[in-house]
Amino acid sequence: MAVKGLGKVDQQYDGKDVKVGILHARWNNKVIDALVAGAIQKLKEFNVREENIVVESVPGAYELPYGTKKMFEKHGVDVVIPIGCLIKGSTMHFEYICEAVSTQLMQLQFQLDKPVIFGLLTCLTEEQALLRAGVLPGMHNHGEDWGACAVEMVLKWK
């Protein structure tokens, strides 16, 4: 049995009235800068006005959940895209931060009843991160996906 529309956007979305917060960690800035740029580019393609895109930063990925909550409070945005990049090192730090941040971002959207887009890359190598940010050839910029997702999640459930 075939499922219709699997993997396709089910309708066109016009984000002209959507207010988006982008909150990014400052670690791995080559990757982060590309992801933020990709998200903004896609938001504009969905007609989100530049004045409706608020960009803030936090020191690292661990601060993304709290910063996300504050973005909603401070800026009155409809959706937040927290963007971070964790790259595995030689200690358990990677696993602890990935789990804590992922869990809290998921819980936060239910607590606030607002969409929080999962913009956290969890990579085993720097090369994987650069690929997913579209810095190296071979993959597209995942920030673009997050921008499109933000507009859809706001407008679909309004």
C-alpha positions as a printed NumPy array, in Angstrom:
array([[ 0.   ,  0.   ,  0.   ],
       [ 1.471,  3.347, -1.046],
       [ 1.234,  6.345,  1.237],
       [ 0.47 ,  9.59 , -0.558],
       [ 2.637, 12.638,  0.03 ],
       [ 5.287, 10.907,  2.081],
       [ 8.299, 13.201,  2.246],
       [ 6.53 , 16.075,  0.521],
       [ 5.197, 19.312,  1.963],
       [ 1.429, 18.933,  2.038],
       [ 0.717, 22.567,  1.2  ],
       [ 2.375, 25.891,  0.417],
       [ 3.155, 28.113,  3.387],
       [ 3.38 , 31.9  ,  3.399],
       [ 5.385, 33.023,  6.417],
       [ 4.838, 36.768,  6.023],
       [ 3.291, 37.026,  9.503],
       [ 5.485, 34.454, 11.251],
       [ 8.   , 35.681, 13.829],
       [11.019, 33.382, 14.18 ],
       [13.735, 33.259, 16.797],
       [17.077, 31.736, 15.912],
       [19.236, 31.003, 18.916],
       [22.705, 29.695, 18.221],
       [25.607, 28.418, 20.25 ],
       [28.975, 30.06 , 19.663],
       [31.043, 26.84 , 19.573],
       [32.06 , 25.505, 16.13 ],
       [31.35 , 28.861, 14.513],
       [32.228, 27.811, 10.94 ],
       [29.447, 25.224, 11.1  ],
       [27.055, 27.417, 13.099],
       [27.429, 30.452, 10.826],
       [26.564, 28.342,  7.779],
       [23.551, 26.74 ,  9.493],
       [22.186, 30.119, 10.636],
       [22.639, 31.554,  7.133],
       [20.852, 28.544,  5.63 ],
       [17.919, 28.881,  8.031],
       [17.565, 32.599,  7.315],
       [17.751, 32.039,  3.558],
       [14.966, 29.447,  3.693],
       [12.819, 31.599,  5.998],
       [13.037, 34.422,  3.455],
       [12.068, 31.995,  0.676],
       [ 8.927, 31.31 ,  2.727],
       [ 8.266, 35.099,  2.828],
       [ 9.278, 35.595,  6.474],
       [10.12 , 39.279,  6.717],
       [13.641, 40.166,  7.829],
       [12.3  , 42.243, 10.722],
       [10.481, 39.112, 11.958],
       [13.702, 37.112, 12.296],
       [15.426, 37.579, 15.654],
       [18.911, 36.124, 16.088],
       [20.585, 35.705, 19.475],
       [23.502, 33.634, 20.725],
       [24.427, 31.671, 23.837],
       [27.834, 30.322, 24.873],
       [27.242, 26.649, 24.029],
       [24.732, 23.926, 23.25 ],
       [23.983, 23.265, 26.925],
       [22.527, 26.784, 27.195],
       [20.157, 26.332, 24.235],
       [17.088, 25.097, 26.185],
       [17.092, 27.974, 28.688],
       [17.889, 30.49 , 25.946],
       [15.062, 29.091, 23.833],
       [12.565, 29.614, 26.654],
       [13.824, 33.18 , 27.076],
       [13.551, 33.87 , 23.324],
       [ 9.822, 33.18 , 23.519],
       [ 9.462, 35.409, 26.575],
       [11.709, 38.285, 25.476],
       [10.835, 38.489, 21.787],
       [ 7.309, 37.036, 21.549],
       [ 8.294, 34.781, 18.653],
       [ 6.033, 32.057, 17.247],
       [ 8.823, 29.481, 16.941],
       [12.474, 29.115, 17.913],
       [15.203, 27.303, 16.027],
       [17.954, 26.51 , 18.549],
       [21.115, 25.807, 16.551],
       [24.121, 24.035, 17.965],
       [26.818, 21.621, 16.92 ],
       [28.289, 18.945, 19.149],
       [31.274, 16.953, 17.928],
       [32.364, 13.844, 19.784],
       [35.621, 14.078, 21.665],
       [37.502, 11.647, 23.839],
       [35.314, 11.933, 26.963],
       [31.674, 11.275, 27.862],
       [30.913, 15.028, 27.678],
       [29.406, 14.621, 24.202],
       [26.881, 11.984, 25.299],
       [25.777, 13.911, 28.386],
       [25.269, 17.182, 26.549],
       [23.491, 15.556, 23.567],
       [21.04 , 13.731, 25.823],
       [20.36 , 16.65 , 28.149],
       [19.83 , 19.238, 25.421],
       [17.757, 16.948, 23.186],
       [15.462, 15.916, 26.011],
       [14.954, 19.435, 27.309],
       [14.248, 20.93 , 23.877],
       [11.602, 18.253, 23.266],
       [ 9.981, 18.862, 26.655],
       [10.098, 22.619, 26.246],
       [ 7.773, 22.68 , 23.261],
       [ 5.113, 20.835, 25.234],
       [ 5.575, 23.037, 28.303],
       [ 5.253, 26.213, 26.227],
       [ 2.848, 24.839, 23.61 ],
       [ 5.08 , 26.376, 20.959],
       [ 7.185, 24.668, 18.299],
       [10.885, 24.269, 18.995],
       [12.776, 23.061, 15.939],
       [15.573, 20.574, 16.612],
       [18.609, 22.344, 15.181],
       [21.283, 20.448, 17.057],
       [23.883, 18.606, 15.005],
       [25.351, 15.679, 16.936],
       [28.311, 14.504, 14.91 ],
       [31.126, 12.049, 15.419],
       [33.606, 14.116, 13.389],
       [34.147, 17.702, 12.326],
       [33.848, 16.556,  8.7  ],
       [30.323, 15.26 ,  9.358],
       [29.384, 18.643, 10.821],
       [30.857, 20.559,  7.884],
       [28.98 , 18.313,  5.452],
       [25.657, 18.835,  7.242],
       [26.202, 22.583,  7.283],
       [26.811, 22.586,  3.539],
       [30.363, 23.897,  4.04 ],
       [31.854, 20.834,  2.353],
       [30.341, 19.479, -0.866],
       [28.306, 16.309, -0.643],
       [25.282, 17.304,  1.443],
       [22.916, 20.218,  1.726],
       [22.716, 22.751,  4.547],
       [20.436, 21.377,  7.274],
       [19.724, 24.945,  8.419],
       [17.516, 25.26 ,  5.336],
       [15.424, 22.301,  6.509],
       [15.03 , 23.863,  9.938],
       [13.867, 27.181,  8.435],
       [11.218, 25.436,  6.327],
       [10.144, 23.312,  9.286],
       [ 9.721, 26.418, 11.475],
       [ 7.275, 28.082,  9.078],
       [ 5.298, 24.891,  8.522],
       [ 4.962, 24.094, 12.215],
       [ 3.649, 27.568, 13.022],
       [ 1.172, 27.813, 10.168],
       [-0.056, 24.223, 10.148],
       [-1.133, 24.26 , 13.797],
       [-2.345, 27.876, 14.172]])
